[in-house]
Coordinates of C-alpha atoms in Angstrom, one line a residue:
Chain A
M1 CA -13.2 26.7 -33.9
Y2 CA -11.8 23.4 -35.8
K3 CA -14.0 20.3 -35.9
D4 CA -13.7 16.7 -37.0
L5 CA -16.3 15.5 -39.7
P6 CA -16.7 11.8 -40.7
P7 CA -14.5 11.1 -43.7
S8 CA -17.9 9.7 -45.2
T9 CA -19.1 12.9 -45.5
A10 CA -16.6 14.1 -47.9
Y11 CA -19.0 14.2 -50.7
R12 CA -20.8 17.4 -49.3
L13 CA -17.5 19.4 -49.7
L14 CA -16.3 17.8 -52.8
E15 CA -19.1 16.8 -55.0
S16 CA -20.0 20.4 -55.6
G17 CA -16.9 21.0 -57.5
P18 CA -14.6 23.7 -55.7
I19 CA -11.3 24.3 -56.7
L20 CA -9.1 22.8 -54.3
L21 CA -5.3 22.9 -53.0
V22 CA -3.2 20.0 -52.6
S23 CA -0.5 19.9 -50.0
T24 CA 2.1 17.2 -50.0
G25 CA 5.3 16.6 -47.9
N26 CA 5.8 16.8 -44.6
D27 CA 6.7 19.3 -41.7
E28 CA 9.9 20.4 -43.1
Q29 CA 9.6 20.4 -46.8
H30 CA 6.2 21.0 -48.3
N31 CA 4.6 22.1 -51.3
V32 CA 1.0 23.2 -52.5
M33 CA -0.5 22.9 -55.9
T34 CA -4.0 23.9 -57.5
L35 CA -6.4 21.2 -58.4
G36 CA -9.5 21.6 -60.7
F37 CA -9.7 17.9 -62.1
H38 CA -11.3 15.9 -59.2
M39 CA -14.6 14.0 -58.3
M40 CA -16.0 12.0 -55.8
L41 CA -15.7 8.2 -56.7
Q42 CA -17.5 6.5 -54.2
H43 CA -19.3 7.1 -50.9
E44 CA -18.0 4.3 -48.4
P45 CA -15.2 4.0 -47.9
P46 CA -14.9 7.8 -49.2
L47 CA -12.8 7.6 -52.6
V48 CA -11.8 10.5 -54.4
A49 CA -10.3 10.8 -57.9
C50 CA -8.1 13.4 -59.3
V51 CA -5.6 14.2 -61.9
I52 CA -2.1 15.2 -60.8
G53 CA 0.5 14.6 -63.4
P54 CA 4.3 14.6 -64.2
W55 CA 3.9 18.4 -65.0
D56 CA 3.1 19.2 -61.4
H57 CA 6.0 19.4 -59.0
S58 CA 3.6 17.8 -56.4
F59 CA 3.5 14.4 -58.5
E60 CA 6.8 13.0 -57.2
T61 CA 6.3 13.6 -53.8
L62 CA 2.6 12.0 -54.0
Q63 CA 4.0 9.1 -55.8
E64 CA 6.8 8.6 -53.1
T65 CA 4.8 9.3 -49.9
G66 CA 1.3 8.2 -50.8
E67 CA 0.0 11.0 -48.9
C68 CA -1.7 14.4 -49.5
V69 CA -4.3 16.9 -48.1
L70 CA -7.1 18.4 -50.1
A71 CA -7.8 21.8 -48.7
V72 CA -10.6 23.7 -49.6
P73 CA -10.2 27.4 -50.0
T74 CA -12.9 30.2 -50.0
V75 CA -13.3 33.0 -52.4
D76 CA -11.0 35.4 -50.5
L77 CA -8.0 33.2 -51.5
A78 CA -9.2 33.3 -55.3
E79 CA -6.0 35.3 -56.1
V80 CA -3.5 33.1 -54.2
V81 CA -5.2 30.1 -55.7
T82 CA -5.0 31.3 -59.3
K83 CA -1.0 32.3 -58.5
I84 CA -0.3 29.0 -56.9
G85 CA -1.7 27.2 -59.9
N86 CA 0.6 29.5 -62.3
C87 CA 4.1 28.8 -60.6
S88 CA 6.0 25.8 -59.7
G89 CA 7.3 24.6 -56.4
V90 CA 10.5 23.7 -58.2
D91 CA 11.2 27.9 -58.1
V92 CA 9.3 28.6 -55.0
D93 CA 8.4 27.8 -51.6
K94 CA 4.8 28.2 -52.1
F95 CA 3.7 28.2 -48.5
A96 CA 5.9 30.9 -47.4
G97 CA 5.5 33.0 -50.8
F98 CA 1.7 33.1 -50.5
G99 CA 1.3 33.5 -46.8
L100 CA -0.1 30.0 -46.1
T101 CA 0.3 28.1 -42.9
A102 CA 1.2 24.4 -42.5
Q103 CA -0.3 22.8 -39.5
R104 CA 0.1 19.1 -38.6
A105 CA -2.3 16.7 -40.0
R106 CA -3.0 13.5 -37.7
T107 CA -3.6 10.7 -40.3
V108 CA -0.9 11.9 -42.7
A109 CA 2.5 13.8 -43.0
A110 CA 1.6 16.3 -45.3
P111 CA 0.5 19.4 -43.7
L112 CA -3.2 21.1 -43.4
I113 CA -3.5 24.6 -44.6
R114 CA -4.8 26.8 -41.8
E115 CA -6.4 29.6 -44.3
C116 CA -8.5 27.0 -46.0
L117 CA -12.2 26.2 -44.6
A118 CA -11.7 22.5 -44.7
N119 CA -8.8 20.2 -45.0
L120 CA -9.1 16.3 -46.1
E121 CA -6.4 14.2 -45.1
C122 CA -5.9 11.5 -47.7
R123 CA -3.9 8.5 -48.7
V124 CA -3.3 7.0 -52.1
A125 CA -5.7 3.9 -52.5
D126 CA -4.8 3.1 -56.1
A127 CA -2.3 4.4 -58.5
S128 CA -3.0 1.9 -61.2
M129 CA -4.4 4.6 -63.4
V130 CA -1.4 7.0 -62.9
D131 CA 0.7 5.8 -65.8
R132 CA -2.4 6.1 -68.5
Y133 CA -4.2 9.1 -67.1
S134 CA -2.3 10.7 -64.1
M135 CA -5.2 9.8 -62.1
F136 CA -4.8 9.1 -58.5
I137 CA -7.4 7.5 -56.4
L138 CA -7.5 8.9 -52.8
E139 CA -9.3 7.6 -49.7
V140 CA -10.1 10.4 -47.3
T141 CA -9.0 9.6 -43.9
R142 CA -9.9 12.8 -41.9
I143 CA -11.9 15.9 -42.5
R144 CA -11.2 19.0 -40.4
I145 CA -13.3 22.0 -41.0
D146 CA -13.1 25.4 -39.4
D147 CA -16.5 25.8 -38.2
T148 CA -16.6 29.2 -37.0
R149 CA -15.0 31.0 -40.2
A150 CA -17.0 33.9 -41.4
E151 CA -16.3 33.4 -45.2
R152 CA -17.5 30.0 -46.2
R153 CA -18.2 30.7 -50.2
L154 CA -16.3 28.0 -52.3
I155 CA -15.1 28.9 -55.8
H156 CA -15.5 26.7 -59.0
H157 CA -13.1 27.2 -61.7
A158 CA -15.1 27.8 -65.1
G159 CA -11.6 27.9 -66.9
D160 CA -9.2 30.3 -67.8
G161 CA -9.0 31.8 -64.2
R162 CA -12.8 32.5 -64.0
F163 CA -14.2 31.3 -60.6
I164 CA -17.8 31.2 -59.9
V165 CA -18.6 32.1 -56.3
D166 CA -21.1 30.2 -54.4
G167 CA -24.5 32.0 -54.3
D168 CA -27.9 31.0 -53.0
T169 CA -28.7 27.4 -51.6
V170 CA -31.8 25.5 -52.9
D171 CA -32.8 22.8 -50.7
M172 CA -34.4 19.8 -52.6
G173 CA -33.6 17.5 -49.6
R174 CA -37.2 16.7 -49.3
H175 CA -37.3 15.0 -52.6
M176 CA -34.1 12.5 -51.8
T177 CA -36.0 9.4 -51.0
R178 CA -33.6 7.1 -52.7
W179 CA -30.5 8.5 -51.1
R180 CA -32.1 9.2 -47.6
Y181 CA -29.7 6.7 -45.8
L182 CA -26.8 9.4 -46.7
M183 CA -28.6 12.2 -45.0
D184 CA -28.3 10.5 -41.2
K185 CA -24.6 10.6 -41.2
Chain B
M1 CA -30.1 30.3 -80.4
Y2 CA -28.6 27.1 -80.4
K3 CA -24.5 27.2 -81.0
D4 CA -21.8 24.5 -81.3
L5 CA -18.7 25.2 -79.2
P6 CA -15.2 23.2 -79.9
P7 CA -15.4 20.0 -77.9
S8 CA -12.1 21.0 -76.3
T9 CA -13.8 23.9 -74.3
A10 CA -15.7 21.0 -72.3
Y11 CA -13.7 22.2 -69.2
R12 CA -15.4 25.7 -69.2
L13 CA -18.7 24.0 -68.2
L14 CA -17.5 20.6 -66.4
E15 CA -14.6 21.9 -64.3
S16 CA -16.9 23.9 -62.2
G17 CA -18.7 20.6 -61.1
P18 CA -22.3 21.3 -61.9
I19 CA -24.8 18.7 -61.4
L20 CA -25.6 17.2 -64.9
L21 CA -28.3 14.9 -66.4
V22 CA -27.1 12.1 -68.5
S23 CA -29.3 10.8 -71.3
T24 CA -28.7 7.4 -73.2
G25 CA -30.6 5.5 -75.7
N26 CA -31.8 6.8 -79.2
D27 CA -35.0 8.4 -80.7
E28 CA -37.5 5.7 -79.7
Q29 CA -36.1 4.5 -76.4
H30 CA -34.2 6.8 -74.2
N31 CA -33.6 7.4 -70.5
V32 CA -32.1 10.2 -68.0
M33 CA -30.3 10.1 -65.0
T34 CA -28.6 12.6 -62.6
L35 CA -24.9 12.7 -62.3
G36 CA -22.7 14.2 -59.6
F37 CA -19.7 12.3 -59.7
H38 CA -17.7 13.3 -62.7
M39 CA -14.5 15.7 -63.4
M40 CA -12.5 16.6 -66.4
L41 CA -9.8 14.4 -67.1
Q42 CA -7.8 15.8 -69.9
H43 CA -7.9 18.9 -71.9
E44 CA -7.2 17.5 -75.5
P45 CA -8.8 15.4 -76.7
P46 CA -11.3 16.4 -74.2
L47 CA -11.9 13.4 -71.9
V48 CA -14.4 13.3 -68.9
A49 CA -14.4 10.6 -66.0
C50 CA -17.8 9.6 -64.5
V51 CA -19.3 7.2 -62.2
I52 CA -22.2 5.3 -63.4
G53 CA -23.0 2.1 -62.0
P54 CA -25.1 -0.9 -62.4
W55 CA -27.5 0.6 -59.9
D56 CA -28.5 3.0 -62.5
H57 CA -30.7 1.9 -65.2
S58 CA -28.8 3.8 -67.6
F59 CA -25.7 1.5 -67.1
E60 CA -26.6 -1.1 -69.4
T61 CA -27.3 1.0 -72.2
L62 CA -24.3 3.0 -71.9
Q63 CA -22.4 -0.2 -71.9
E64 CA -24.3 -1.6 -74.9
T65 CA -24.2 1.6 -77.2
G66 CA -20.9 3.4 -75.9
E67 CA -22.7 6.7 -76.2
C68 CA -24.4 9.2 -74.0
V69 CA -25.3 13.1 -73.8
L70 CA -24.1 15.0 -70.6
A71 CA -26.8 17.8 -70.4
V72 CA -26.2 20.7 -68.3
P73 CA -29.3 22.0 -66.2
T74 CA -29.8 25.3 -64.7
V75 CA -31.4 26.3 -61.3
D76 CA -35.1 26.1 -62.7
L77 CA -34.4 22.5 -63.0
A78 CA -33.4 21.6 -59.6
E79 CA -36.5 20.0 -58.5
V80 CA -36.7 18.0 -61.9
V81 CA -32.9 16.9 -61.6
T82 CA -33.6 15.9 -57.7
K83 CA -36.7 13.8 -58.5
I84 CA -34.8 12.2 -61.7
G85 CA -32.1 11.2 -59.4
N86 CA -34.5 9.7 -57.0
C87 CA -36.6 7.5 -59.5
S88 CA -35.7 4.8 -62.0
G89 CA -36.1 4.2 -65.8
V90 CA -37.2 0.9 -65.1
D91 CA -40.6 2.1 -63.7
V92 CA -40.9 5.6 -65.4
D93 CA -40.4 7.3 -68.8
K94 CA -38.4 10.2 -67.4
F95 CA -38.5 12.3 -70.5
A96 CA -42.2 12.3 -70.4
G97 CA -42.7 12.1 -66.8
F98 CA -40.3 15.4 -66.4
G99 CA -41.5 17.5 -69.2
L100 CA -38.1 17.0 -71.0
T101 CA -37.9 17.3 -74.7
A102 CA -35.5 14.6 -76.6
Q103 CA -33.8 16.3 -79.7
R104 CA -31.5 14.6 -82.1
A105 CA -27.9 14.7 -81.5
R106 CA -25.3 14.7 -84.3
T107 CA -22.5 12.4 -83.4
V108 CA -24.3 10.0 -81.1
A109 CA -27.7 8.4 -80.9
A110 CA -28.6 9.6 -77.4
P111 CA -30.7 12.5 -77.4
L112 CA -29.8 16.1 -76.4
I113 CA -32.3 17.5 -73.8
R114 CA -33.7 20.8 -74.9
E115 CA -34.6 22.2 -71.6
C116 CA -30.6 22.2 -70.4
L117 CA -28.0 25.1 -70.9
A118 CA -25.8 22.7 -72.9
N119 CA -25.5 19.5 -74.2
L120 CA -22.0 17.5 -74.8
E121 CA -22.2 14.3 -76.8
C122 CA -19.9 11.9 -75.8
R123 CA -18.7 8.6 -76.7
V124 CA -17.2 6.0 -73.9
A125 CA -13.3 6.0 -74.8
D126 CA -12.3 3.6 -72.2
A127 CA -14.6 1.3 -70.3
S128 CA -11.5 -0.5 -68.5
M129 CA -12.5 0.9 -65.1
V130 CA -16.2 0.0 -65.0
D131 CA -15.9 -3.4 -63.4
R132 CA -13.7 -1.9 -60.5
Y133 CA -15.0 1.6 -59.8
S134 CA -18.0 2.0 -62.1
M135 CA -15.8 4.6 -63.7
F136 CA -16.5 5.5 -67.6
I137 CA -14.0 7.6 -69.5
L138 CA -16.0 9.7 -72.2
E139 CA -14.6 11.8 -75.0
V140 CA -16.6 14.9 -75.8
T141 CA -17.4 14.7 -79.5
R142 CA -19.7 17.7 -79.8
I143 CA -21.1 20.8 -77.7
R144 CA -24.3 22.4 -77.9
I145 CA -25.2 25.5 -76.0
D146 CA -28.2 27.4 -75.8
D147 CA -26.7 30.8 -76.3
T148 CA -29.5 33.1 -75.6
R149 CA -31.1 31.7 -72.8
A150 CA -31.9 33.9 -69.9
E151 CA -31.3 31.7 -66.9
R152 CA -27.7 30.6 -66.8
R153 CA -27.0 29.8 -63.2
L154 CA -25.8 26.2 -62.8
I155 CA -26.2 24.2 -59.6
H156 CA -23.7 22.4 -57.6
H157 CA -24.7 19.4 -55.5
A158 CA -23.5 20.0 -52.0
G159 CA -25.1 16.5 -51.1
D160 CA -28.3 15.4 -49.5
G161 CA -30.4 17.4 -51.9
R162 CA -28.8 20.7 -51.2
F163 CA -27.9 22.8 -54.2
I164 CA -25.5 25.7 -54.5
V165 CA -26.5 28.1 -57.1
D166 CA -23.8 30.2 -59.2
G167 CA -23.3 33.5 -57.7
D168 CA -21.0 36.2 -58.6
T169 CA -18.0 35.6 -61.0
V170 CA -14.3 36.4 -60.3
D171 CA -12.0 36.9 -63.1
M172 CA -8.3 36.0 -62.1
G173 CA -7.4 35.3 -65.9
R174 CA -4.8 38.1 -65.7
H175 CA -2.9 35.8 -63.5
M176 CA -3.3 32.6 -65.9
T177 CA 0.4 32.9 -67.3
R178 CA 0.8 29.1 -67.3
W179 CA -2.4 28.0 -68.9
R180 CA -2.6 31.1 -71.4
Y181 CA -2.4 28.7 -74.5
L182 CA -6.0 27.2 -73.4
M183 CA -7.8 30.7 -73.3
D184 CA -7.3 31.3 -76.9
K185 CA -9.6 28.7 -78.1

């Protein structure tokens, strides 16, 4: 079952540093790329910084449309994620080629990726660091999560195609005295 | 045994999004904070972007000295990492209070943290985004890793004091055709 989460809870998905897919485009024409260089920048409004450069086919579309979707894949997609990061949308329709399903988003034209655990709809909030660092600042406008999905383990790129899979969880919430206000969201 | 790694391999430690400790200061006076908002920005020279703001006691020292150490803790330090992130260096000597050992770095005055798996010595390469986003761009100048340490599992902050511990590794290196040049470092 799909469920909406408040955009302000983006940090629960992104701060942990999972490898991501990025979709750009619209219903008719879309592309997808793999993204490992990203971070939470601010809690509220929720801003995410990421590196997408002229070497990425998605770069031009992102600049033109100012919109994208950050999709959060799980471990069963590790091979697809790697292959997507090693070919170009110039040569391949990556949605079709890798069996991904484009679904309509609500706040942006770029499609959600149905096979992913979560999809974060984003608009470019600041492109002033693009020339210097290929860095886009995105604002998360909607989060859609697949709440009943069995496989929920994210993967973290340790470089060179090696992924670390989510293992145990350690809960230190009782020590979060300073950041308690975030937890009631 | 401690070993040096090329600074250009920083992405193998940082791209996976581990929670970090940041040390600032010098031999006599130093502070440590917890950092979850960071990303690899560029492979070569290795640049890291991170969010350290006026609400952090380390902010002022980082601005003044232009140097810090990003230390990579493992799961045995989860409680310490959380507590460090929930108190201020204004009130507490956090190295002493949390049993951390400051060791001399080589390229910066800020100390390494002996209890961590790896330490990345960094200097501020660009502070132009500090006013707007509290974002520092750091260049990694040296990496020191504890190569014989038994516990090597990093922790990834999923928000609110919940940490995901490194689990299995999945190796997709055979599909890394486009990024092969990075793997020979």
